[in-house]
Amino acid sequence: MSSFGPSSFLLDDYLEKLPGATFRKLYQQPSTAFAIFRRMLPPLAKVYVQALLYSPTPLTTNDIELWTRPEGKGTSNRAIARLRSLHIAQLSQSTRAKKAQDIQLTANFKKSLRLALEGGGSHNSFGVPSTLPTDPKIHIQYLDQWAGRIWQDILYYVVNSVPMKANESGGRHGSGGGGPKRAVRELLKMGGLVREGAGGLVQISEHGFNFLLQEANAQVWTLLLLWLEAADRNKALAKEQGTDITGTAIDNVEMLSFLFMLASLELGRAYDTSALTETRKNMLPALADFGLIYIDRDRPQQYYPTRLATTLTSLSTMRSVSASIDAATKKTPGDAGSLGADSTPTAPADENGGIVVETNYRIYAYTSSPLQIAILKLFCRLHMRFPNMVTARLTRESVQEAIKEGITANQIIDYLVAHAHPQMRRAAAARGTTVIPPTVMDQIRLWQLESQRMQKTPGFQFKDFESVEEYRQLAEYATEIGVLVWKDDRKGTFFVSKVEQIREFLKARKKGN
Amino acid sequence: MPRAIRGVLIECEPAIKSILIHIDSTQLNNDAIIEDLDETHLMVKEQMVKTLQARLDEKLKETYRVEVPLDDSDEDKGM
């Protein structure tokens, strides 16, 4: 089974690959325009959008340059590059000033964002709340628990597929649902997060390791993007077989804009499914499998977005790895009843996964969560297991094994820090040192260096410039937009990680001369 | 117009670089390295990176050994 490259795991990369026509369709929805504005833009780009939004005439790039200090030119160029790659703004040769370009928002984006801000229109883009009576037992906490459980099942499926884990009776502690739905499992396999090893045993892959250590929001997007790509692929297959393919592109756009719409809904509120298009209705069961929406069995005409959905477009990384895992592990069905209030402040160390790291690389983890133990197992050698604690040790082999699987030293350290025992934090604060003993952190990094002797960057080398001036300008531009990796002024050659904008710059430069 | 060449930039220590060049010339028919850029950088063909990395690991295994760190002898003393 072929898998998608890791590059497609980020929303940014996925969006950048979409053609301009797709963006035009996407931006017909105010909720999409708004979500992209909220989530995908750096602060300076937001300022530009706001300035351009109600400007009757296009501004020139010269105007915009005046708004930033000379030393901020790089940031400004990157912001504009971002706006262009997302098809939010377009540049054209200015009619008024020489050597300058007009910049303006694309028509659909402008219209939609205005609509989103001002209200009005009959687009129903922000969902239609259900007018039917709702079940009082479905409240925010209930939804949080439900979504947390689904997500934990998915995470646990990914970790539990570590082969060593399989002989541990395969006990699925605390997750009554029997693991994620088959469709979700297929998706994880197809996305290369897990792979089928010998004997049909499922194994975690390096993408899977990275997936686990991502923050929750990124995890959700990873899964959703895999799903979108799978849908794309199925369409392509259907096309090859000559079946009806009308509306292929629409579907893709529909799916994406529905996700953006979900993000704008209100947590704990019921929405009306009858206001959805056919495509969107078809998406509902899958989204429920992911834990993004909840549908009450008795009231199928209503759907509730969960926290996983409503935080899709929040830019903040409030929910770290630890928070996501805590959220997931805390909400096992076993203690669902006892979970009265948010238990974060009073939660015992056991639930926060109090990890103690000693200077001799020993680890004591006060936890009984199988998810957390399984994660520890990814980079430690486990020694003993007690009812409320496991002991483990970081060894050169265990860390290098993890690094070979694509985990970075920093991810390991971050994980240990995020899950450190409160006692570790107190001691560290008292001594004024890092939470994890510095020797251990250094050693983990050194182990990584040992096995990573080459730093690899794919990209393009530019050479054979016509003049020194040409080289200098281009290298400068590449530095500004942040793609320059290496250069040699003497030889007149440099290496960049991305080529598209350099090409455009070259073309524009040629015209200018 | 300048030329743009697709490839992978490899950054490594000079010692590793010379091993890579040696591997390229003796085992891979000079087919992997596009250009020797400077002390610590090489341009390598994208499809050859994996092979090169594997050969390097092999080579290093022959020459490079780290003493076993920290045995767990005191493990049974508990906490």
XYZ file of C-alpha atoms in Angstrom:
592
model
C 0.000 0.000 0.000
C 1.457 3.308 -0.982
C 1.492 6.122 1.481
C 1.434 9.869 1.193
C 4.555 11.832 1.844
C 5.010 13.497 5.162
C 4.856 16.878 3.475
C 1.114 16.635 3.151
C 0.696 16.419 6.905
C 0.527 20.140 7.420
C -2.416 22.279 6.533
C -0.085 24.942 5.141
C 1.488 22.557 2.699
C -1.826 21.117 1.682
C -3.281 24.530 0.959
C -0.200 25.685 -0.913
C -0.603 22.834 -3.334
C -4.171 23.738 -4.242
C -4.722 25.542 -7.540
C -5.987 29.113 -7.684
C -9.409 28.044 -8.927
C -9.933 25.972 -5.787
C -9.125 28.968 -3.659
C -11.597 31.111 -5.549
C -14.305 28.561 -4.789
C -13.205 28.203 -1.185
C -13.347 31.924 -0.621
C -16.962 32.066 -1.719
C -17.748 30.991 1.830
C -17.391 33.746 4.399
C -16.555 31.214 7.102
C -13.641 29.889 5.061
C -12.243 33.312 4.303
C -12.526 34.160 7.961
C -10.925 30.924 9.119
C -7.984 31.313 6.756
C -7.583 34.874 7.935
C -7.603 33.780 11.560
C -5.406 30.757 11.368
C -3.091 30.933 8.410
C -1.688 34.441 8.405
C 1.258 35.939 10.265
C 0.376 39.106 12.208
C 1.818 41.507 9.659
C -0.141 39.854 6.872
C -3.289 40.369 8.931
C -2.508 44.055 9.179
C -2.133 44.248 5.405
C -5.400 42.438 4.840
C -7.175 44.780 7.195
C -5.727 47.782 5.433
C -6.651 46.497 2.010
C -10.086 45.225 2.956
C -11.899 48.536 2.708
C -9.539 50.289 0.383
C -11.429 51.339 -2.752
C -8.281 51.356 -4.876
C -5.310 49.021 -4.848
C -2.286 50.098 -2.884
C 1.180 49.992 -4.356
C 3.976 47.976 -2.869
C 5.767 51.254 -2.303
C 2.969 52.381 0.005
C 3.219 49.209 1.970
C 6.957 49.454 2.247
C 6.503 52.763 4.043
C 4.626 51.043 6.846
C 7.560 48.940 7.925
C 10.999 49.902 9.054
C 13.809 49.049 6.668
C 14.971 46.233 8.929
C 11.498 44.700 8.765
C 11.604 44.342 5.002
C 12.131 40.605 5.180
C 9.135 40.084 7.429
C 7.058 42.266 5.174
C 8.083 40.373 2.049
C 7.319 37.082 3.721
C 3.892 38.353 4.731
C 3.129 39.386 1.158
C 4.468 36.110 -0.188
C 2.140 34.298 2.171
C -0.853 36.330 1.048
C -0.028 35.514 -2.542
C 0.491 31.816 -2.007
C -2.907 31.613 -0.328
C -4.423 33.627 -3.167
C -5.615 36.280 -0.768
C -3.804 39.144 -2.433
C -2.655 39.637 -5.989
C 0.043 41.822 -7.422
C -0.055 43.504 -10.775
C 2.097 46.008 -12.577
C 1.147 49.390 -11.242
C -0.204 51.945 -13.652
C 0.624 54.849 -11.430
C 4.131 54.327 -10.201
C 7.102 52.935 -12.045
C 8.906 49.941 -10.619
C 6.096 49.330 -8.179
C 3.298 46.828 -8.119
C -0.330 47.218 -7.181
C -1.496 44.980 -4.411
C -5.138 44.176 -3.790
C -7.245 41.455 -2.254
C -8.742 38.860 -4.556
C -12.390 39.592 -5.259
C -13.932 36.562 -3.561
C -11.826 36.812 -0.471
C -12.578 40.476 -0.062
C -16.293 40.005 -0.467
C -16.445 37.035 1.882
C -14.324 38.509 4.613
C -16.430 41.666 4.543
C -19.552 39.540 4.829
C -18.050 37.593 7.699
C -17.208 40.765 9.594
C -20.364 42.704 8.877
C -22.850 39.873 8.930
C -25.606 39.789 6.386
C -26.086 37.704 3.297
C -27.966 34.460 3.236
C -25.000 32.157 2.875
C -25.620 30.159 6.068
C -21.900 29.849 6.131
C -21.636 29.866 9.881
C -24.066 27.002 10.428
C -27.758 26.987 11.237
C -28.573 26.354 14.886
C -31.231 23.743 15.363
C -34.583 25.014 16.561
C -35.647 21.597 17.814
C -35.509 20.842 21.531
C -32.161 19.450 22.643
C -31.292 16.727 25.067
C -30.281 18.354 28.373
C -27.694 15.670 29.053
C -25.624 16.850 26.104
C -23.603 19.702 27.480
C -20.052 20.907 26.970
C -18.552 18.536 29.501
C -20.325 15.566 28.027
C -19.058 16.499 24.587
C -15.522 16.978 25.884
C -15.536 13.567 27.471
C -16.939 11.935 24.416
C -14.479 13.561 22.031
C -11.588 12.929 24.402
C -12.418 9.256 24.496
C -12.638 8.936 20.727
C -9.361 10.747 20.293
C -7.662 8.686 22.946
C -8.770 5.567 21.142
C -7.164 6.815 17.973
C -3.908 7.759 19.702
C -3.880 4.532 21.599
C -4.365 2.577 18.429
C -1.311 4.279 16.976
C 0.906 3.572 20.000
C -0.486 0.213 20.758
C 0.658 -0.895 17.362
C 4.219 -0.882 18.629
C 5.172 -4.532 18.257
C 6.548 -4.954 21.794
C 3.234 -3.807 23.089
C 1.385 -6.518 21.267
C 2.512 -9.287 23.601
C 1.266 -7.384 26.578
C -2.037 -9.170 26.252
C -3.147 -6.415 23.893
C -5.287 -5.270 26.763
C -7.286 -2.274 25.761
C -7.493 -0.665 29.116
C -10.245 1.752 29.745
C -11.465 2.246 26.217
C -14.790 0.557 25.980
C -15.354 1.535 22.373
C -13.099 -1.233 21.115
C -10.725 1.133 19.336
C -11.295 3.492 16.470
C -13.630 2.608 13.647
C -12.359 0.535 10.791
C -12.428 3.528 8.435
C -10.201 5.478 10.788
C -7.794 2.567 11.094
C -7.619 2.299 7.307
C -6.893 5.981 7.134
C -4.046 5.722 9.621
C -2.580 2.912 7.595
C -2.955 4.734 4.339
C -1.419 7.847 5.793
C 1.612 5.827 6.767
C 1.174 6.537 10.475
C 1.093 2.826 11.082
C 2.021 0.068 8.719
C 1.239 -3.552 8.483
C 4.251 -5.586 9.415
C 4.891 -9.287 9.242
C 1.999 -11.491 10.260
C -0.574 -8.762 9.856
C 0.662 -7.036 12.983
C 0.249 -3.317 12.797
C 3.380 -1.305 13.516
C 3.860 2.329 14.201
C 5.889 4.198 11.567
C 8.112 7.218 11.892
C 5.274 9.481 10.809
C 3.270 7.892 13.554
C 5.875 8.846 16.138
C 5.813 12.405 14.956
C 2.060 12.359 14.945
C 1.958 11.288 18.581
C 4.242 14.034 19.732
C 2.399 16.758 17.865
C -0.005 19.016 19.658
C -3.653 18.019 19.530
C -4.711 20.596 16.997
C -2.031 19.519 14.548
C -2.992 15.902 15.094
C -6.575 16.582 14.169
C -5.536 18.393 11.034
C -3.167 15.618 10.076
C -5.966 13.133 10.232
C -8.374 15.394 8.373
C -5.879 16.080 5.606
C -5.262 12.377 5.211
C -8.967 11.976 4.884
C -9.226 14.724 2.259
C -6.416 13.169 0.274
C -8.001 9.770 0.514
C -11.209 11.244 -0.844
C -9.242 12.896 -3.642
C -7.625 9.621 -4.487
C -10.883 7.773 -4.583
C -12.180 10.382 -6.982
C -9.137 9.982 -9.158
C -9.653 6.234 -9.161
C -13.267 6.645 -10.145
C -12.134 8.902 -12.942
C -9.728 6.306 -14.258
C -12.470 3.761 -14.307
C -14.609 6.114 -16.316
C -17.332 6.560 -13.733
C -19.152 9.789 -13.276
C -16.783 12.424 -12.016
C -18.742 15.602 -12.369
C -18.278 17.769 -9.369
C -14.966 16.269 -8.312
C -13.403 19.598 -7.541
C -16.523 20.847 -5.854
C -16.429 18.008 -3.383
C -12.919 18.770 -2.353
C -13.819 22.398 -1.803
C -17.020 21.446 -0.039
C -15.186 19.216 2.391
C -12.558 21.779 3.213
C -14.992 24.625 3.629
C -17.208 22.482 5.814
C -14.261 21.908 8.127
C -13.649 25.618 8.290
C -17.299 26.169 9.009
C -17.259 23.649 11.848
C -14.458 25.651 13.384
C -16.679 28.687 13.570
C -19.523 26.938 15.380
C -20.285 27.291 19.041
C -19.367 24.530 21.436
C -22.303 22.936 23.220
C -24.880 24.082 20.718
C -26.955 21.880 18.461
C -26.962 22.594 14.741
C -29.413 21.605 12.088
C -28.321 18.921 9.647
C -31.083 19.699 7.177
C -29.404 23.000 6.337
C -26.379 21.100 5.017
C -25.693 20.146 1.441
C -25.671 16.504 0.400
C -21.856 16.296 0.422
C -21.690 17.708 3.887
C -24.331 15.361 5.181
C -22.278 12.490 3.839
C -19.300 13.748 5.765
C -21.076 13.664 9.114
C -20.571 9.963 9.985
C -16.854 10.168 9.284
C -16.499 13.325 11.336
C -18.262 11.576 14.178
C -15.721 8.756 13.895
C -12.957 11.306 14.367
C -14.721 12.782 17.373
C -15.207 16.152 15.746
C -18.961 16.140 15.937
C -21.449 14.322 18.077
C -24.741 13.058 16.778
C -27.358 11.909 19.207
C -28.856 8.596 18.145
C -32.358 9.735 19.011
C -32.089 13.046 17.242
C -30.239 12.477 13.982
C -31.337 15.840 12.632
C -29.011 17.597 15.053
C -25.254 17.635 15.314
C -23.014 19.079 17.995
C -19.487 20.275 17.231
C -16.978 19.152 19.883
C -13.958 20.999 21.149
C -11.785 19.209 18.612
C -13.802 20.875 15.853
C -14.252 24.316 17.306
C -10.559 24.768 17.972
C -9.556 23.739 14.460
C -8.679 27.231 13.385
C -7.372 28.641 16.626
C -3.849 29.719 16.005
C -2.747 29.305 19.565
C -0.909 26.218 20.621
C -2.529 26.297 24.025
C -3.090 22.613 24.005
C 0.321 21.088 24.071
C 1.156 17.453 23.626
C 0.794 16.923 27.302
C -2.536 18.658 27.466
C -3.882 16.605 24.634
C -2.755 13.382 26.178
C -3.903 14.448 29.585
C -7.234 15.379 28.143
C -7.442 12.054 26.444
C -6.234 9.914 29.306
C -8.223 11.698 31.923
C -11.472 11.047 30.228
C -11.536 7.311 30.213
C -15.071 6.014 30.467
C -14.228 4.390 33.780
C -14.078 7.653 35.617
C -16.539 9.452 33.400
C -19.096 9.491 36.147
C -16.799 10.756 38.832
C -15.535 13.570 36.676
C -17.658 16.276 38.162
C -15.688 19.440 37.676
C -12.576 20.122 35.684
C -10.069 18.223 37.749
C -6.886 19.840 36.467
C -5.855 21.757 39.581
C -6.454 18.912 41.995
C -5.480 16.049 39.730
C -3.050 13.695 41.409
C 0.373 13.284 39.879
C -0.720 9.960 38.514
C -3.081 11.604 36.070
C -0.645 14.259 35.006
C 1.905 11.585 34.349
C 4.441 12.726 36.914
C 7.751 11.761 35.379
C 10.921 11.948 37.427
C 14.184 11.973 35.542
C 17.392 11.420 37.457
C 20.870 12.421 36.409
C 21.716 8.746 35.932
C 19.131 8.504 33.122
C 16.653 6.668 35.310
C 13.032 7.507 34.843
C 10.227 6.974 37.300
C 6.806 7.666 35.876
C 3.895 7.831 38.251
C 1.232 6.740 35.850
C -1.039 3.861 35.131
C -2.167 5.145 31.771
C -1.344 2.598 29.102
C -1.114 5.384 26.555
C 1.587 7.156 28.475
C 3.486 3.982 29.220
C 3.356 3.093 25.564
C 4.714 6.492 24.630
C 7.548 6.173 27.155
C 8.329 2.848 25.627
C 9.042 4.597 22.349
C 12.281 6.039 23.678
C 13.057 4.372 27.038
C 13.837 0.900 28.176
C 11.134 -0.076 30.599
C 12.229 -1.971 33.679
C 9.518 -2.540 36.174
C 5.887 -1.893 36.336
C 3.955 -1.262 39.509
C 0.264 -0.523 39.927
C 0.862 3.209 39.899
C 4.380 3.544 38.570
C 6.819 2.338 35.979
C 10.587 2.569 36.094
C 12.575 3.001 32.939
C 15.926 4.160 31.724
C 17.041 6.282 28.831
C 19.774 4.405 27.050
C 21.803 5.150 23.990
C 20.091 2.345 22.097
C 16.578 3.271 23.129
C 17.046 6.918 22.194
C 18.768 6.129 18.920
C 16.075 3.643 18.063
C 13.539 6.409 18.522
C 15.612 8.827 16.487
C 15.852 6.291 13.723
C 12.080 6.241 13.693
C 11.990 9.967 13.136
C 11.537 11.297 16.648
C 13.859 14.173 17.375
C 15.844 14.661 20.546
C 13.933 17.847 21.176
C 10.624 16.050 20.957
C 11.775 13.609 23.608
C 12.997 16.390 25.855
C 9.829 18.395 25.334
C 7.772 15.398 26.246
C 9.734 14.779 29.430
C 9.547 18.423 30.419
C 5.839 18.653 29.720
C 5.186 15.599 31.868
C 7.672 16.266 34.601
C 6.565 15.538 38.153
C 5.587 18.648 40.121
C 8.380 17.782 42.521
C 10.887 18.025 39.658
C 9.581 21.464 38.787
C 9.795 22.666 42.358
C 13.319 21.376 42.758
C 14.349 22.906 39.462
C 12.815 26.250 40.361
C 14.558 26.211 43.732
C 17.920 25.448 42.157
C 17.284 27.677 39.179
C 18.090 24.956 36.666
C 16.175 23.245 33.907
C 13.429 20.810 34.798
C 15.237 17.856 33.262
C 18.848 17.532 34.463
C 21.063 19.364 31.944
C 23.376 16.370 31.556
C 20.487 14.212 30.462
C 19.253 16.787 27.967
C 22.720 17.212 26.510
C 23.236 13.488 26.287
C 19.959 12.976 24.445
C 21.025 15.621 21.946
C 24.465 14.089 21.615
C 22.962 10.704 20.935
C 20.980 12.298 18.174
C 24.061 13.959 16.684
C 25.863 10.679 16.747
C 23.379 9.029 14.479
C 22.705 12.047 12.331
C 25.944 12.818 10.636
C 24.448 14.517 7.630
C 22.027 17.398 7.595
C 19.853 17.066 4.504
C 17.911 19.862 2.830
C 16.122 19.233 -0.454
C 15.903 22.190 -2.800
C 17.624 23.932 -5.659
C 21.105 25.229 -6.326
C 21.397 28.382 -8.395
C 24.550 29.066 -10.357
C 25.952 30.555 -13.557
C 24.668 34.042 -12.972
C 25.112 36.622 -15.703
C 26.579 39.209 -13.384
C 27.677 39.697 -9.834
C 24.826 42.137 -9.477
C 22.281 39.526 -10.521
C 23.706 37.078 -8.010
C 23.720 39.635 -5.248
C 20.110 40.719 -5.810
C 18.800 37.203 -6.019
C 20.700 35.993 -2.980
C 19.427 38.992 -1.062
C 15.875 38.295 -2.081
C 16.204 34.643 -1.145
C 17.463 35.667 2.289
C 14.579 38.072 2.735
C 11.900 35.536 1.991
C 13.679 33.056 4.202
C 14.484 30.275 1.744
C 18.265 30.675 1.509
C 20.077 27.745 3.051
C 23.659 28.137 1.880
C 25.639 30.522 -0.303
C 29.134 31.069 -1.534
C 29.753 34.666 -2.557
C 33.097 33.868 -4.099
C 31.797 31.184 -6.420
C 28.536 33.040 -6.983
C 26.179 30.222 -6.160
C 23.528 29.589 -3.529
C 21.053 26.969 -2.398
C 17.385 27.548 -1.626
C 14.748 25.305 -0.110
C 11.911 26.668 -2.250
C 12.101 27.856 -5.818
C 8.721 29.222 -6.932
C 9.050 32.764 -5.691
C 12.647 33.037 -6.858
C 11.483 32.120 -10.355
C 8.819 34.798 -10.266
C 11.298 37.307 -8.942
C 13.636 36.451 -11.804
C 10.868 36.921 -14.342
C 9.788 40.225 -12.837
C 13.380 41.347 -12.733
C 13.865 40.489 -16.378
C 10.823 42.527 -17.328
C 12.011 45.410 -15.209
C 15.269 45.646 -17.120
C 19.439 33.561 -16.743
C 21.070 31.563 -13.981
C 20.636 27.826 -13.808
C 18.657 26.074 -11.081
C 19.664 22.511 -10.247
C 17.440 20.244 -8.237
C 19.095 18.265 -5.470
C 19.716 17.817 -1.791
C 22.151 19.963 0.132
C 24.121 17.938 2.614
C 25.825 19.571 5.524
C 28.315 17.531 7.532
C 31.713 17.572 9.176
C 34.716 17.666 6.835
C 35.687 14.153 7.918
C 32.275 12.774 7.010
C 32.367 14.694 3.774
C 35.570 13.050 2.689
C 34.124 9.630 3.473
C 31.084 10.500 1.367
C 33.292 11.545 -1.535
C 35.256 8.347 -1.181
C 32.082 6.254 -1.210
C 30.814 8.133 -4.229
C 33.945 7.541 -6.254
C 34.645 3.939 -5.259
C 31.182 2.420 -4.864
C 28.691 4.589 -6.658
C 30.448 5.462 -9.879
C 30.473 9.180 -9.059
C 26.763 9.077 -9.564
C 25.572 10.564 -6.291
C 27.437 13.790 -5.751
C 26.646 16.628 -8.111
C 29.058 19.158 -6.726
C 31.510 19.542 -3.895
C 30.502 22.954 -2.612
C 32.842 23.705 0.276
C 34.427 22.255 3.416
C 31.124 21.150 4.885
C 28.607 21.123 2.034
C 27.804 18.791 -0.838
C 25.138 18.781 -3.540
C 23.697 15.305 -3.966
C 21.130 13.840 -6.326
C 17.814 13.436 -4.611
C 17.335 9.772 -5.486
C 20.824 8.857 -4.274
C 20.621 10.301 -0.757
C 19.244 7.136 0.781
C 21.895 4.924 -0.772
C 24.603 7.293 0.285
C 23.295 7.416 3.829
C 23.137 3.629 4.023
C 26.701 3.224 2.733
C 27.909 5.841 5.190
C 26.275 4.040 8.097
C 27.955 0.822 7.006
C 31.298 2.527 6.772
C 30.921 4.167 10.159
C 29.995 0.906 11.786
C 33.387 -0.471 10.770
C 35.330 2.434 12.118
C 33.286 4.031 14.806
C 32.557 2.575 18.198
C 31.276 4.068 21.346
C 31.889 2.424 24.662
C 28.774 1.062 26.279
C 27.501 3.745 28.620
C 26.209 3.075 32.092
C 25.405 -0.477 32.808
C 22.322 -1.146 34.874
C 24.229 -3.041 37.522
C 22.741 -1.105 40.413
C 19.240 -1.546 39.176
C 18.040 -3.902 41.910
C 18.824 -1.443 44.655
C 15.543 0.152 43.748
C 14.831 3.757 44.410
